[in-house]
Coordinates of C-alpha atoms in Angstrom, one line a residue:
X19 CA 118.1 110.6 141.2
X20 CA 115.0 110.8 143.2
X21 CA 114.4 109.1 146.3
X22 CA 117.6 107.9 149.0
X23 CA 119.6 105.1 147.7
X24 CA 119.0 101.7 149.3
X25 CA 121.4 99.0 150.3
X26 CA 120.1 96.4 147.9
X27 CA 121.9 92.8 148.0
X28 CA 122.5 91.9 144.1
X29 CA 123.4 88.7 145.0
X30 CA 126.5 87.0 143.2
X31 CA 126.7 86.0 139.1
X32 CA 123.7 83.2 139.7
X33 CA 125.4 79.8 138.3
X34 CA 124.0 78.8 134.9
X35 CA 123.1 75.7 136.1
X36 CA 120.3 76.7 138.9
X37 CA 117.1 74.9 137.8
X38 CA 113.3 74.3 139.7
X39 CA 112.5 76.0 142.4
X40 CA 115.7 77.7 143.0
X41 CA 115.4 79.3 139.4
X42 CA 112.1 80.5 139.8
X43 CA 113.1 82.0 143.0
X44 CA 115.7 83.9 141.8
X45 CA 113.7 85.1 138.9
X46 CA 111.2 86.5 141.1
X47 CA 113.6 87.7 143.3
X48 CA 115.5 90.0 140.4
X49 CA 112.2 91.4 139.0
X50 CA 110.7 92.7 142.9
X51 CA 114.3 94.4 142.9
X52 CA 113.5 96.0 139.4
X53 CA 109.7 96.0 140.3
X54 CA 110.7 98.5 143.5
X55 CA 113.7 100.8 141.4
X56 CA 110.6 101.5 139.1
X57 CA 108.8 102.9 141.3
X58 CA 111.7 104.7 143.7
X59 CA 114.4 105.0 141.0
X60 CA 116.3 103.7 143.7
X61 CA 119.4 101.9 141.2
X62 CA 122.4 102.9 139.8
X63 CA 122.7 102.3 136.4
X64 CA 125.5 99.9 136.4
X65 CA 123.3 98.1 139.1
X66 CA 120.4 98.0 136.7
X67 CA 122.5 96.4 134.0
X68 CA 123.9 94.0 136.3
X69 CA 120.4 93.0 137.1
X70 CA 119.0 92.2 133.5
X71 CA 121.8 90.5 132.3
X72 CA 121.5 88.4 135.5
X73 CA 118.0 87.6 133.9
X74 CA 119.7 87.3 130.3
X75 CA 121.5 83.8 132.1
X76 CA 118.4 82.6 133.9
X77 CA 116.7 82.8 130.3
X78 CA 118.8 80.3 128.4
X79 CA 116.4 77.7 128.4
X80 CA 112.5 78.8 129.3
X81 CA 111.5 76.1 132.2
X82 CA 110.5 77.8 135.2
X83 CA 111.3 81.7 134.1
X84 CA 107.5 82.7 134.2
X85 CA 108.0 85.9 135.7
X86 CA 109.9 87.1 133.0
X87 CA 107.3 86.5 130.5
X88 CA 103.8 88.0 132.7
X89 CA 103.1 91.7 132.0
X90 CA 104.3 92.5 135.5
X91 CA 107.1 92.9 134.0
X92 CA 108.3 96.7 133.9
X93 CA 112.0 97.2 133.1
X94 CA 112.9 100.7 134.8
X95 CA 116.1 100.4 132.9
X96 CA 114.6 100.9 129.6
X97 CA 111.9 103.3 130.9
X98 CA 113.8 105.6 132.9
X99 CA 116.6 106.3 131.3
X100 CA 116.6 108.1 127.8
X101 CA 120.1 107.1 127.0
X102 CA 119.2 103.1 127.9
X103 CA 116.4 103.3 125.9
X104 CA 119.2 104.4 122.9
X105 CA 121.4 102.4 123.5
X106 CA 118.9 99.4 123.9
X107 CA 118.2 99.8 120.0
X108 CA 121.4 101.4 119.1
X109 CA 123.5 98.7 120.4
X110 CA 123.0 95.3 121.9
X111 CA 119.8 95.3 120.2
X112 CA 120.8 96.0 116.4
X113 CA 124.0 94.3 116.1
X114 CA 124.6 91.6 119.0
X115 CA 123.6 88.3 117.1
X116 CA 122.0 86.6 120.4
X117 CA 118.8 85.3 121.1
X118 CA 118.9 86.3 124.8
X119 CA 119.4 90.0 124.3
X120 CA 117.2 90.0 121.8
X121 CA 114.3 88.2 123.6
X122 CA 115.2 90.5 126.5
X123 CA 115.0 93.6 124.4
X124 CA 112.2 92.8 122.1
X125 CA 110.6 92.0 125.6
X126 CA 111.1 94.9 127.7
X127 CA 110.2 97.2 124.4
X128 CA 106.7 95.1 123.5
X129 CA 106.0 96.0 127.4
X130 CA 107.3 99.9 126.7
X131 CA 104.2 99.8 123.5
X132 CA 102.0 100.3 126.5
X133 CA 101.5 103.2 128.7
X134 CA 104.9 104.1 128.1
X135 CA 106.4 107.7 127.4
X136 CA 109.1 105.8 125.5
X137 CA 109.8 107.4 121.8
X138 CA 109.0 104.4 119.2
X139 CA 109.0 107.1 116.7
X140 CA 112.7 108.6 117.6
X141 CA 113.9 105.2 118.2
X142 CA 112.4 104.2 114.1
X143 CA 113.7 107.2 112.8
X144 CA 117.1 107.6 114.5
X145 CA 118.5 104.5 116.3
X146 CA 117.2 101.7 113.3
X147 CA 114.6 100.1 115.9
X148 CA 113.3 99.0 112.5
X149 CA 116.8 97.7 110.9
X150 CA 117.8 95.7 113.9
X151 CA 114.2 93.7 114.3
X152 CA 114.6 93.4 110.4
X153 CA 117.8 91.8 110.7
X154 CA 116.6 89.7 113.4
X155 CA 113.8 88.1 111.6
X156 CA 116.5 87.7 108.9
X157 CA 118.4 85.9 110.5
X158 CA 115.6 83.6 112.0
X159 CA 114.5 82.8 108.5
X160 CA 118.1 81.8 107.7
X161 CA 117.4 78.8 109.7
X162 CA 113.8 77.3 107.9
X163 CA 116.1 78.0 104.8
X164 CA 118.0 74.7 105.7
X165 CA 115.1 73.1 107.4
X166 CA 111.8 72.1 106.3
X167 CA 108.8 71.2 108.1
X168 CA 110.2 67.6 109.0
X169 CA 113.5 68.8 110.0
X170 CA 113.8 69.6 114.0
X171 CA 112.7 72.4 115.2
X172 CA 114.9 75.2 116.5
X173 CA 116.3 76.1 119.7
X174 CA 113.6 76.9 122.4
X175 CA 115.8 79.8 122.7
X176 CA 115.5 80.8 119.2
X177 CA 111.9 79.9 119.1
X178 CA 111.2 82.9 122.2
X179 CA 113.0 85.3 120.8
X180 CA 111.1 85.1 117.0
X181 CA 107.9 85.7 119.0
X182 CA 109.0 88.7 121.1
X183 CA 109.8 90.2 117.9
X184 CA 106.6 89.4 116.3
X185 CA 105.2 90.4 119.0
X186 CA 106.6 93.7 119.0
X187 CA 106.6 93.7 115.2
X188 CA 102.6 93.9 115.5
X189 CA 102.3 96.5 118.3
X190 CA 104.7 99.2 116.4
X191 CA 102.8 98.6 113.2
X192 CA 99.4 98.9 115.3
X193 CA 100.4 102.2 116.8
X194 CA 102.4 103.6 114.8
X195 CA 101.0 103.1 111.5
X196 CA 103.0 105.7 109.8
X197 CA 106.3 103.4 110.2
X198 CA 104.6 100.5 108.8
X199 CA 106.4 100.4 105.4
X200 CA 110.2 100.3 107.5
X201 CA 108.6 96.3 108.1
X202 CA 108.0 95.4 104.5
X203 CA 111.4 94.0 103.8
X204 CA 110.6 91.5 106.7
X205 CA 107.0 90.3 104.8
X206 CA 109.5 87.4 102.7
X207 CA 110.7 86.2 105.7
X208 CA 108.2 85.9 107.6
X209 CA 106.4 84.2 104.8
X210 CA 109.3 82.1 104.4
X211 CA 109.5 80.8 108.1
X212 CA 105.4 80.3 108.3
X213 CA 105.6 78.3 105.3
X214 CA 108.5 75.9 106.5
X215 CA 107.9 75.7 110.0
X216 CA 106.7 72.3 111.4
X217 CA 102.8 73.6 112.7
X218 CA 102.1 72.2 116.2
X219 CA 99.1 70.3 116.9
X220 CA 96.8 72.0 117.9
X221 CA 98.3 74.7 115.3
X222 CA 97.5 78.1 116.9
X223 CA 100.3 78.0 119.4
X224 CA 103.7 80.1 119.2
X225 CA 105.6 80.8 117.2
X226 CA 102.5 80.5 114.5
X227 CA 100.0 82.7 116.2
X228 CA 102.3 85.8 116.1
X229 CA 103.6 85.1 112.4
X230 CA 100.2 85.2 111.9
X231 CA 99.2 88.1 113.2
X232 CA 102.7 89.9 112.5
X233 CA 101.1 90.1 108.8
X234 CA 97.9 91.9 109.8
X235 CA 99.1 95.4 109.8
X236 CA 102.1 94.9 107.2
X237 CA 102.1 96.2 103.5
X238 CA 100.4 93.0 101.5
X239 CA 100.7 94.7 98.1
X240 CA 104.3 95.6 98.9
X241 CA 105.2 95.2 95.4
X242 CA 102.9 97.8 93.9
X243 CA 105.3 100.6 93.8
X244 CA 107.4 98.1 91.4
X245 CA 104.3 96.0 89.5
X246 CA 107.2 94.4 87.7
X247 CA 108.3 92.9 91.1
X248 CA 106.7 89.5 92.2
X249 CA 104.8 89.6 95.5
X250 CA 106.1 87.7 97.9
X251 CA 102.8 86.2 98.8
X252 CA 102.3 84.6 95.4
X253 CA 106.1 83.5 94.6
X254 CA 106.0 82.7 90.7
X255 CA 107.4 79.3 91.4
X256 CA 104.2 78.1 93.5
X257 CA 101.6 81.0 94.1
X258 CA 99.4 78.9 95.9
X259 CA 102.1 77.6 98.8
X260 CA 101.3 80.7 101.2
X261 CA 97.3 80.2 101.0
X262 CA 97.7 76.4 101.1
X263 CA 99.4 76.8 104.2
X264 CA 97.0 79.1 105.6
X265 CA 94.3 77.3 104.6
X266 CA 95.9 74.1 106.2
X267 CA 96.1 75.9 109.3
X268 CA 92.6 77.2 109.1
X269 CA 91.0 73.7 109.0
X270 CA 93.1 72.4 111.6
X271 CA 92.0 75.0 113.6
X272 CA 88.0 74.3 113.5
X273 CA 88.3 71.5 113.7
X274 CA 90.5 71.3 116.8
X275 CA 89.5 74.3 118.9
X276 CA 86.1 75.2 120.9
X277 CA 84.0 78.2 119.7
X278 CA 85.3 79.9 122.2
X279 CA 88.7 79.2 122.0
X280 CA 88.6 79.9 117.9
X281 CA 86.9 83.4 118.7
X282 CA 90.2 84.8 119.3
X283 CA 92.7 82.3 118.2
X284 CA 90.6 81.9 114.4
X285 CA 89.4 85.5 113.8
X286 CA 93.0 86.5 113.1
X287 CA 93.9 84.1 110.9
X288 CA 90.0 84.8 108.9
X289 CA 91.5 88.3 108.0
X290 CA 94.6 87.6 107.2
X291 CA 92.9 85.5 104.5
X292 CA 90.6 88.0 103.3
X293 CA 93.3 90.4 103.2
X294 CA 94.9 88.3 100.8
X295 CA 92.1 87.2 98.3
X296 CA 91.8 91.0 97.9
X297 CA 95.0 90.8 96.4
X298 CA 95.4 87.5 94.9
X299 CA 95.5 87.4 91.1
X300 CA 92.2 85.2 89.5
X301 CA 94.2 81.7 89.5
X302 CA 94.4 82.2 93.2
X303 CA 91.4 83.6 93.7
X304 CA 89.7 80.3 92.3
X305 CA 92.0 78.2 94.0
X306 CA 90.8 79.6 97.3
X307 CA 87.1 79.1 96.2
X308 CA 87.6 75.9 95.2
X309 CA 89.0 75.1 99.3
X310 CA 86.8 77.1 100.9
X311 CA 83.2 77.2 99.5
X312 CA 80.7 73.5 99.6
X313 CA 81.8 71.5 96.8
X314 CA 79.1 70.3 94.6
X315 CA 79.6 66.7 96.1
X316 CA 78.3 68.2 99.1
X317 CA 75.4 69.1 97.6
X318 CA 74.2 65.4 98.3
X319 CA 73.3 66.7 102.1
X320 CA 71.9 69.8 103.6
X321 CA 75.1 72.5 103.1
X322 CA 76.6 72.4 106.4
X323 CA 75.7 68.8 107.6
X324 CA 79.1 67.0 106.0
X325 CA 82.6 66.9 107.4
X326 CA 84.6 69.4 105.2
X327 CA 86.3 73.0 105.9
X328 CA 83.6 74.4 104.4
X329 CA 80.8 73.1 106.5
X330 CA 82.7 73.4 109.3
X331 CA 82.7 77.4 108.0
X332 CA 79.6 77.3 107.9
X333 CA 78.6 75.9 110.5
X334 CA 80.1 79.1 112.4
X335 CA 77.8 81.2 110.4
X336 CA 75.2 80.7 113.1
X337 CA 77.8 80.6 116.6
X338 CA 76.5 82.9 119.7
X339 CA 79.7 81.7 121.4
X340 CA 82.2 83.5 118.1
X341 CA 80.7 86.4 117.4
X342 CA 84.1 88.1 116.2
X343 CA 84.9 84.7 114.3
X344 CA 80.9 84.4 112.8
X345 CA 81.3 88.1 111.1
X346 CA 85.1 87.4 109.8
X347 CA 83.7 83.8 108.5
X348 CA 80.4 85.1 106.5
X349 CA 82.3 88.3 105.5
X350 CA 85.5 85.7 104.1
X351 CA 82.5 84.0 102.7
X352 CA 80.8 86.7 100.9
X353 CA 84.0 88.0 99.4
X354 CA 84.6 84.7 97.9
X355 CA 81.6 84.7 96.0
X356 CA 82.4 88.5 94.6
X357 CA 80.1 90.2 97.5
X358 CA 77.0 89.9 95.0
X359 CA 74.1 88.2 97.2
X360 CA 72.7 85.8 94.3
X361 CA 76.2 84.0 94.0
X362 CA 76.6 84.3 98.1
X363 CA 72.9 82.7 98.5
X364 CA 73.7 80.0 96.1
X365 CA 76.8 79.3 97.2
X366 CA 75.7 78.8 100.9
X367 CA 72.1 78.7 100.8
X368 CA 69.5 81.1 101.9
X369 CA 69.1 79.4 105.3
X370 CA 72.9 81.0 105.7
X371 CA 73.1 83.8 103.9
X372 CA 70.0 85.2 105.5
X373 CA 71.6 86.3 108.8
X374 CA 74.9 88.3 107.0
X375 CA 72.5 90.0 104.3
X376 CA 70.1 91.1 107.0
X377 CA 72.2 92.5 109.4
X378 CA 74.2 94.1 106.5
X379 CA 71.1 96.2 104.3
X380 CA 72.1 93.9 101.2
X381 CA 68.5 93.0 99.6
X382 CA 68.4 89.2 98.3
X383 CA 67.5 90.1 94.4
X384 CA 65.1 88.8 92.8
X385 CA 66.3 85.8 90.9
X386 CA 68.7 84.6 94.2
X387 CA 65.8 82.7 95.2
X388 CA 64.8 81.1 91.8
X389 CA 64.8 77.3 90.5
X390 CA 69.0 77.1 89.3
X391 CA 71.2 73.8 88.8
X392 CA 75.2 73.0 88.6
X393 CA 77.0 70.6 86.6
X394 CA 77.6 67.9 89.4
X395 CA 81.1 66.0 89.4
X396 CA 82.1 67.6 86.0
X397 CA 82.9 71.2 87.5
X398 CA 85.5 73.3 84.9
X399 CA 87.2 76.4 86.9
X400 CA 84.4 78.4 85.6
X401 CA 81.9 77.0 87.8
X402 CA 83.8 76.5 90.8
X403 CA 81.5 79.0 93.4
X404 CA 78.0 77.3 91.8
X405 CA 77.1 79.6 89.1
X406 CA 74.4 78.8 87.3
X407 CA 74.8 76.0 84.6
X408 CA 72.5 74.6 81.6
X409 CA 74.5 71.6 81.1
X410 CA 72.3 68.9 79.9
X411 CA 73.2 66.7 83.1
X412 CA 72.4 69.7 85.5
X413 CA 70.9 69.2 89.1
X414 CA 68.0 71.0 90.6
X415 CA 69.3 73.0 93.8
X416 CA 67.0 73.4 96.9
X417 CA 67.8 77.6 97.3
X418 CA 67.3 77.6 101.1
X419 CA 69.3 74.8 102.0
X420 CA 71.7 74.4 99.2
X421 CA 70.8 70.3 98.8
X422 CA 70.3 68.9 95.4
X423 CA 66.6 68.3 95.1
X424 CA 66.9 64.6 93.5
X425 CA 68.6 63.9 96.9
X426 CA 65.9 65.4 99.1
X427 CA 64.2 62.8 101.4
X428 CA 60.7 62.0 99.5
X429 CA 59.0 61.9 103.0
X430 CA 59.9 64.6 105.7
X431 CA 57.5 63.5 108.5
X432 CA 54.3 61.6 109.0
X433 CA 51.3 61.4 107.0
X434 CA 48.9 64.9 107.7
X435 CA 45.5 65.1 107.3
X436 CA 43.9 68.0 105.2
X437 CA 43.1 69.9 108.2
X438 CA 46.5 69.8 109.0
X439 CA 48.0 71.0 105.6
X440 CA 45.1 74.3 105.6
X441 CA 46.6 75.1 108.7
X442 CA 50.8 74.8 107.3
X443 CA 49.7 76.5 104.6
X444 CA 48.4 79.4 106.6
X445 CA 50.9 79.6 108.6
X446 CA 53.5 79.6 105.6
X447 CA 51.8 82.1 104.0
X448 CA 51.6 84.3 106.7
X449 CA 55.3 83.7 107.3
X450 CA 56.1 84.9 103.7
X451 CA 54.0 87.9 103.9
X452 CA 56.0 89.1 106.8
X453 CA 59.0 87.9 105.5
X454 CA 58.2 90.4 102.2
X455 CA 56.8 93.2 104.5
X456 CA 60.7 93.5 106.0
X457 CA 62.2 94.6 102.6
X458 CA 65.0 92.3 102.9
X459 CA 63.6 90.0 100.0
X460 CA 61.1 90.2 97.3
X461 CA 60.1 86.6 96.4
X462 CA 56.3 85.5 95.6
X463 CA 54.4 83.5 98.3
X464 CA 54.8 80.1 97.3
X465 CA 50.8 79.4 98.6
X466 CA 49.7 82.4 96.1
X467 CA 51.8 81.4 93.3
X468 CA 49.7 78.1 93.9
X469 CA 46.8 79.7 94.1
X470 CA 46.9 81.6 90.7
X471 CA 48.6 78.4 89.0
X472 CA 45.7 76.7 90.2
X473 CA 47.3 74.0 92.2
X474 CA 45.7 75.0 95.6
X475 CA 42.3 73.2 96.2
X476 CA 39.8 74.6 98.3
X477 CA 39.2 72.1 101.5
X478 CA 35.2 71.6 101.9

């Protein structure tokens, strides 16, 4: 053991009932002690152990134990010791059914994912790391299998623990792609416990932040192997209940959160979704158009201008506070309307889809920008995402900004004076020419497609 051996006071079995200032002080007392053996090595073993499960008490419920849960936190038991770090997965970890050890162990291992020499792949491989959080999220989703979202929610306890192990969950899949598929029997439950656990207000708060993002880096198509097998995404008994919920939570979440709080709370929960409709069969698919793209009741107004979760969508097309959240939005967006540009500029509207094709090399085609109607009220599945219609009771749609034209104000500003129209119609032309000379579109100059109709009069 390196370094001399100090006298260090462990202090007695703290009672169970400390609480306020006196538990936070003991807290912080406990992790300096660990904070100095990891950098001196200066503890025993047994001392070490004594310490943490010291901490295991203090952790029963969570009010005033911050220092347990900032990233100061550096267990030299588990990172020090190869035989700890064994026995950490091998035993208390994989079989002990209690929510302290396992908050404490899927804490001190989520801290080990970084800078740490620690072995995730022998500890996968060898000492079912992957088993025991598997068996931990099991028994988690055992409880929202008795409880629904109106039932009481569990244990604050319980509650910790889940999101250690989500936590955890994500960072071994992030590293360590390779183990990835050792998760996938964990993908029901997880599903299981989003889908029936009561979501806070505002939503993106723990536990649901870290089921969210606890799917990111997990097998989706898990069933693929076995095509016979349903995904657990799309149960046959209601397909849509997993994107309903997400979707819930999605629209909640714009609504509820800043720009700048939804760049990294949103963007997240954006993928997860697109990850998704890549694999949703076509009932699914349409269902999520039909929540996520402007309705044609919309259409009365400017697309963006009403109050739905698609103008609030797109609204974020245009944010210089979200840039993360902007991209995931359009690119969500853009694979809803089967990444072709004509559907994606009339279902949004040249005025946003601009931006996303531009910065992307997509060329508008030709016809995107051409005179094209919808059915109205009477939409069939088969127009849901605004393809083009002939229906007898079509609308006219304004291609920039997605408005019906019979609903365009007749009057946009004050009366001009002939001088004054030469001059905006110079200035529009000139503003098409450039627009052409950029290669992005290829649409006629609406002042020389006057001009050879003969509808543009020559001011004397």
């Amino acid at each position: 053991m390196a370094g001399p051996m100090r006298s260090l006071s462990m202090g007695s079995e703290p009672a169970s009932d400390l609480s306020g200032t006196a538990k936070l002080d003991e807290i912080t007392r406990l992790m300096k002690i660990l904070d100095v053996d990891l950098q001196e090595i200066n503890l025993l073993p047994p001392q070490r152990n004594a310490l943490l499960q010291q901490l295991k008490t203090h952790i029963r419920t969570v009010e005033h134990a911050d220092p347990l849960f900032t990233k100061e936190v550096k267990p030299s038991e588990a990172s020090r010791e190869p035989k700890a770090r064994r026995n950490m997965a091998d035993g208390v970890f994989s079989r002990n059914d209690n929510r302290e050890d396992e908050l404490l162990n899927s804490r001190i291992l989520f801290l080990l994912t970084y800078e740490s020499t620690l072995d995730f792949d022998d500890l996968i491989e060898h000492h079912l790391l992957a088993e025991s959080m598997n068996l931990n999220i099991t028994r988690h989703s055992k409880f929202y299998s008795k409880h629904g979202p109106k039932s009481p929610p569990p244990p604050p306890m319980d509650t910790l623990a889940l999101s250690e192990t989500l936590k955890l969950l994500f960072n071994l899949t992030q590293y360590y792609p390779h183990h990835v598929a050792t998760f996938t029997k964990s993908l029901p439950n997880i599903l299981k416990i989003l889908s029936r656990a009561k979501i806070p207000s505002p939503p993106l708060q723990p536990p649901v932040t870290y089921l969210i993002n606890s799917l990111l880096n997990l097998d989706l198509d898990s069933n693929k192997c076995k095509p016979s097998s349903p995904n657990p995404l799309f149960p046959k008994n209601d397909p849509q209940c997993n994107i309903d919920r997400l979707i819930s939570i999605l629209d909640s979440t714009v609504r509820l959160y800043t720009e700048e709080q939804s760049e990294n709370l949103a963007t997240p929960l954006v993928t997860l979704l697109r990850k998704i409709y890549e694999l949703a069969p076509t009932p699914v698919k349409t269902h999520m158009q039909s929540l996520l793209l402007p309705s044609n009741d919309e259409r009365t107004k400017p697309l963006g201008q009403s109050d739905t979760l698609a103008a609030c969508l797109l609204r974020h097309f245009s944010s210089p506070l979200a840039p993360n959240l902007r991209e995931s939005v359009s690119s969500m967006i853009f694979d809803l309307s089967d990444k072709n540009p004509t559907t994606f500029v009339r279902n949004v509207g040249y005025g946003f889809a601009a931006g996303y094709l531009a910065t992307h090399n997509l060329a508008v085609p030709d016809d995107a920008m051409e005179k094209w109607n919808t059915r109205g009220s009477g939409d069939t599945e088969e127009d849901l995402g605004l393809k083009v219609t002939t229906s007898a009771d079509g609308k006219d749609i304004n291609p920039v900004t997605g408005q019906r034209r019979d609903m365009e104000p007749m009057d946009l500003g004050p009366d001009m004076t002939d001088e004054e129209k030469e001059r905006e119609a110079e200035k529009l032309f000139v503003l098409f020419e450039r627009l052409k000379a950029t290669g992005v579109m290829n649409v006629q100059n609406p002042v020389e497609k006057a001009v050879q109709e003969g509808r543009f009069e020559e001011l004397n």
